[in-house]
Short mmCIF file of C-alpha atoms in Angstrom, two decimals:
data_model
loop_
_atom_site.label_atom_id
_atom_site.label_comp_id
_atom_site.label_asym_id
_atom_site.label_seq_id
_atom_site.Cartn_x
_atom_site.Cartn_y
_atom_site.Cartn_z
CA MET A 4 9.29 54.67 135.45
CA LEU A 5 6.86 57.08 137.13
CA ALA A 6 4.21 58.93 135.15
CA MET A 7 3.80 62.66 135.75
CA PRO A 8 0.30 64.14 136.21
CA GLY A 9 -1.53 63.90 132.89
CA GLN A 10 0.92 61.28 131.67
CA VAL A 11 0.14 57.59 131.22
CA LEU A 12 2.10 54.74 129.75
CA ALA A 13 -0.84 53.93 127.48
CA GLY A 14 -4.34 55.24 126.95
CA PRO A 15 -7.10 55.45 124.33
CA ALA A 16 -5.04 57.67 122.02
CA THR A 17 -2.08 55.28 122.17
CA ASP A 18 -4.36 52.32 121.50
CA GLN A 19 -5.81 54.01 118.43
CA VAL A 20 -2.40 55.09 117.07
CA LYS A 21 -1.12 51.54 117.56
CA GLU A 22 -4.18 50.14 115.80
CA THR A 23 -3.48 52.33 112.76
CA VAL A 24 0.26 51.56 112.77
CA ASP A 25 -0.51 47.84 113.01
CA GLN A 26 -2.87 48.12 110.04
CA VAL A 27 -0.16 49.89 108.02
CA LEU A 28 2.41 47.21 108.89
CA LYS A 29 -0.06 44.46 108.00
CA ILE A 30 -0.47 46.00 104.54
CA LEU A 31 3.28 46.44 104.07
CA THR A 32 4.04 42.84 105.06
CA ASP A 33 1.14 41.22 103.19
CA PRO A 34 2.77 38.87 100.64
CA THR A 35 -0.20 39.29 98.28
CA LEU A 36 0.53 43.04 98.08
CA LYS A 37 4.27 42.80 97.42
CA GLY A 38 5.98 44.00 94.26
CA GLU A 39 5.53 46.74 91.70
CA ARG A 40 2.49 45.09 90.11
CA LYS A 41 0.61 45.46 93.39
CA ALA A 42 1.86 48.98 94.13
CA LYS A 43 -1.39 50.72 93.16
CA GLU A 44 -3.55 48.43 95.31
CA ARG A 45 -1.08 48.56 98.21
CA ARG A 46 -0.91 52.35 98.16
CA ALA A 47 -4.69 52.65 97.95
CA GLN A 48 -5.04 50.55 101.11
CA LEU A 49 -2.37 52.61 102.87
CA ARG A 50 -4.14 55.85 101.96
CA ARG A 51 -7.49 54.58 103.24
CA THR A 52 -5.89 53.58 106.54
CA VAL A 53 -4.20 56.97 106.93
CA LEU A 54 -7.38 58.89 106.06
CA GLU A 55 -9.23 57.15 108.89
CA ARG A 56 -6.77 58.40 111.52
CA PHE A 57 -5.48 61.78 110.27
CA ASP A 58 -7.47 65.02 110.40
CA PHE A 59 -6.15 66.64 107.25
CA SER A 60 -8.54 69.60 107.52
CA GLU A 61 -7.09 70.51 110.93
CA MET A 62 -3.54 69.95 109.67
CA SER A 63 -4.26 72.23 106.71
CA LYS A 64 -5.66 74.99 108.93
CA ARG A 65 -2.69 74.83 111.32
CA SER A 66 -0.16 74.73 108.47
CA MET A 67 -1.63 77.87 106.90
CA GLY A 68 -1.54 79.73 110.21
CA GLN A 69 -2.59 83.38 109.94
CA TYR A 70 -3.30 83.05 106.22
CA TRP A 71 -6.12 80.53 106.70
CA LYS A 72 -8.71 83.18 107.63
CA GLU A 73 -7.92 85.08 104.43
CA ARG A 74 -8.96 82.17 102.22
CA THR A 75 -12.44 81.79 100.73
CA PRO A 76 -14.42 78.57 101.34
CA ASP A 77 -13.52 77.35 97.82
CA GLU A 78 -9.84 78.13 98.38
CA ARG A 79 -9.90 76.28 101.69
CA ASN A 80 -11.47 73.21 100.09
CA GLN A 81 -8.89 73.27 97.30
CA PHE A 82 -6.04 73.68 99.77
CA VAL A 83 -7.22 70.83 102.01
CA GLY A 84 -7.43 68.56 98.96
CA LEU A 85 -3.93 69.46 97.78
CA PHE A 86 -2.40 69.27 101.25
CA THR A 87 -4.04 65.88 101.85
CA ASP A 88 -2.58 64.57 98.58
CA LEU A 89 0.82 66.04 99.45
CA LEU A 90 0.94 64.49 102.93
CA GLU A 91 -0.45 61.14 101.79
CA ARG A 92 2.18 60.94 99.07
CA ALA A 93 5.00 61.81 101.50
CA TYR A 94 3.73 59.41 104.18
CA VAL A 95 3.19 56.47 101.82
CA ASP A 96 6.59 57.00 100.18
CA ARG A 97 8.22 56.92 103.60
CA VAL A 98 6.42 53.93 105.11
CA GLU A 99 6.98 51.84 101.99
CA GLY A 100 10.65 51.89 102.97
CA TYR A 101 9.82 49.84 106.08
CA THR A 102 12.19 46.88 106.48
CA GLY A 103 11.24 45.42 109.84
CA GLU A 104 12.28 48.27 112.15
CA GLN A 105 11.09 47.98 115.76
CA ILE A 106 8.37 50.38 116.91
CA LEU A 107 8.18 51.19 120.62
CA TYR A 108 5.37 53.03 122.43
CA LEU A 109 6.86 55.17 125.20
CA GLY A 110 3.90 56.91 126.80
CA GLU A 111 1.03 59.32 126.39
CA THR A 112 0.33 62.81 127.73
CA ALA A 113 -3.35 63.73 127.84
CA ASP A 114 -4.95 67.13 128.40
CA GLY A 115 -8.70 67.09 127.92
CA ASN A 116 -9.46 66.60 124.24
CA TYR A 117 -5.77 66.68 123.29
CA SER A 118 -3.13 64.02 123.63
CA GLU A 119 0.44 63.31 122.55
CA VAL A 120 1.58 59.74 121.94
CA ARG A 121 5.34 59.25 122.08
CA THR A 122 6.92 56.47 120.05
CA LYS A 123 10.37 55.47 118.90
CA ILE A 124 11.58 53.57 115.85
CA VAL A 125 14.69 51.47 116.35
CA THR A 126 16.50 50.63 113.11
CA LYS A 127 18.43 47.45 112.43
CA ARG A 128 21.59 49.46 113.19
CA ASN A 129 20.13 50.34 116.61
CA GLN A 130 19.66 53.97 115.62
CA GLU A 131 16.66 55.60 117.28
CA ILE A 132 14.10 57.92 115.68
CA PRO A 133 11.68 59.56 118.15
CA ILE A 134 8.24 60.23 116.70
CA ALA A 135 5.38 61.90 118.58
CA TYR A 136 1.78 61.92 117.36
CA ARG A 137 -0.34 64.88 118.42
CA LEU A 138 -4.04 64.11 118.45
CA GLN A 139 -7.36 65.67 119.30
CA LYS A 140 -10.62 63.94 120.08
CA ALA A 141 -13.20 64.14 117.31
CA ASP A 142 -16.50 65.82 118.21
CA SER A 143 -19.10 63.76 120.06
CA ASN A 144 -17.23 60.44 119.93
CA SER A 145 -14.19 58.71 121.35
CA LYS A 146 -12.14 58.72 118.14
CA TRP A 147 -8.71 60.36 118.31
CA GLU A 148 -7.36 62.02 115.16
CA VAL A 149 -3.79 63.02 114.36
CA TYR A 150 -3.27 66.72 113.62
CA ASP A 151 0.55 66.84 113.78
CA ILE A 152 3.57 64.54 113.81
CA VAL A 153 6.87 65.50 115.44
CA VAL A 154 9.88 63.65 114.02
CA GLU A 155 13.14 64.07 115.96
CA GLY A 156 11.78 67.23 117.54
CA VAL A 157 10.62 68.79 114.26
CA SER A 158 6.89 69.44 113.90
CA LEU A 159 5.43 68.53 110.51
CA VAL A 160 2.84 71.30 110.79
CA ASN A 161 5.37 73.94 111.85
CA ASN A 162 7.73 72.87 109.08
CA TYR A 163 5.07 73.32 106.42
CA ARG A 164 3.79 76.55 108.00
CA THR A 165 7.27 78.04 107.67
CA GLN A 166 7.47 77.03 104.00
CA PHE A 167 3.93 78.17 103.17
CA SER A 168 4.30 81.52 104.95
CA LYS A 169 7.55 82.27 103.14
CA ILE A 170 6.03 81.57 99.72
CA ILE A 171 2.88 83.60 100.40
CA ARG A 172 4.88 86.47 101.91
CA THR A 173 7.46 86.67 99.12
CA SER A 174 5.16 85.73 96.24
CA SER A 175 1.45 84.89 96.56
CA TYR A 176 -1.06 82.28 97.67
CA GLN A 177 -1.63 81.40 94.01
CA ASP A 178 2.07 80.63 93.63
CA LEU A 179 1.87 78.34 96.67
CA VAL A 180 -1.00 76.43 95.07
CA LYS A 181 1.02 76.00 91.86
CA LYS A 182 4.00 74.66 93.82
CA MET A 183 1.77 72.24 95.72
CA GLN A 184 0.19 71.01 92.49
CA ALA A 185 3.64 70.44 91.01
CA LYS A 186 4.74 68.51 94.10
CA VAL A 187 1.63 66.32 94.10
CA GLN A 188 2.15 65.55 90.41
CA GLY A 189 5.72 64.54 91.17
CA GLU A 190 7.42 67.11 88.96
CA GLU A 191 11.20 67.11 89.10
CA GLY A 192 12.62 69.93 91.20
CA ALA A 193 9.27 70.78 92.77
CA GLU A 194 9.66 72.57 96.10
CA LEU A 195 7.99 71.83 99.44
CA GLY A 196 8.67 68.83 101.59
CA ALA A 197 8.27 67.21 104.99
CA PRO A 198 11.20 67.21 107.41
CA LYS A 199 13.57 64.30 106.80
CA SER A 200 15.06 62.15 109.52
CA LYS A 201 18.76 62.65 110.15
CA VAL A 202 19.11 58.95 111.00
CA ARG A 203 20.06 56.65 108.17
#
């Protein structure tokens, strides 16, 4: 397999994504964290691991699109907090369904301070789920932070931007906040959600 210009089979961004994924898998497979009684501790560890790698402020800004500049500093802080809770909840719910699927690292495309790490999950039924992590380098250090995830060609950020824009356009920003609060609190029938994989 030949790498195109700007493409590598592995690089710093891939190494850091793999490090985070390995930490998540270690938590999920830790026998001392199994079961419902350990759910709170297990989820707390998963959230800490995710927070270290994901740039939720950047994800929030990109998901709001054109409406971000209209928000006050207090509104931005509130939105980042809600969006972080929303994404953490969705991510933790999803990864807790891990049952030994194989994770493959396919390559990395780098462009200055931006990089995309391509991976693939292979289920026990040999179904494949392509997942790409989009990252940017944090200021003044070598840490790479995730600002978007693309699952089966669907961007998480673009998916939420479409939902958020529709709600703001047809109702109001305040209504969006109420819907996000309901989703975070786990209310039945609450709207908003990340794209779901078509593979089962």
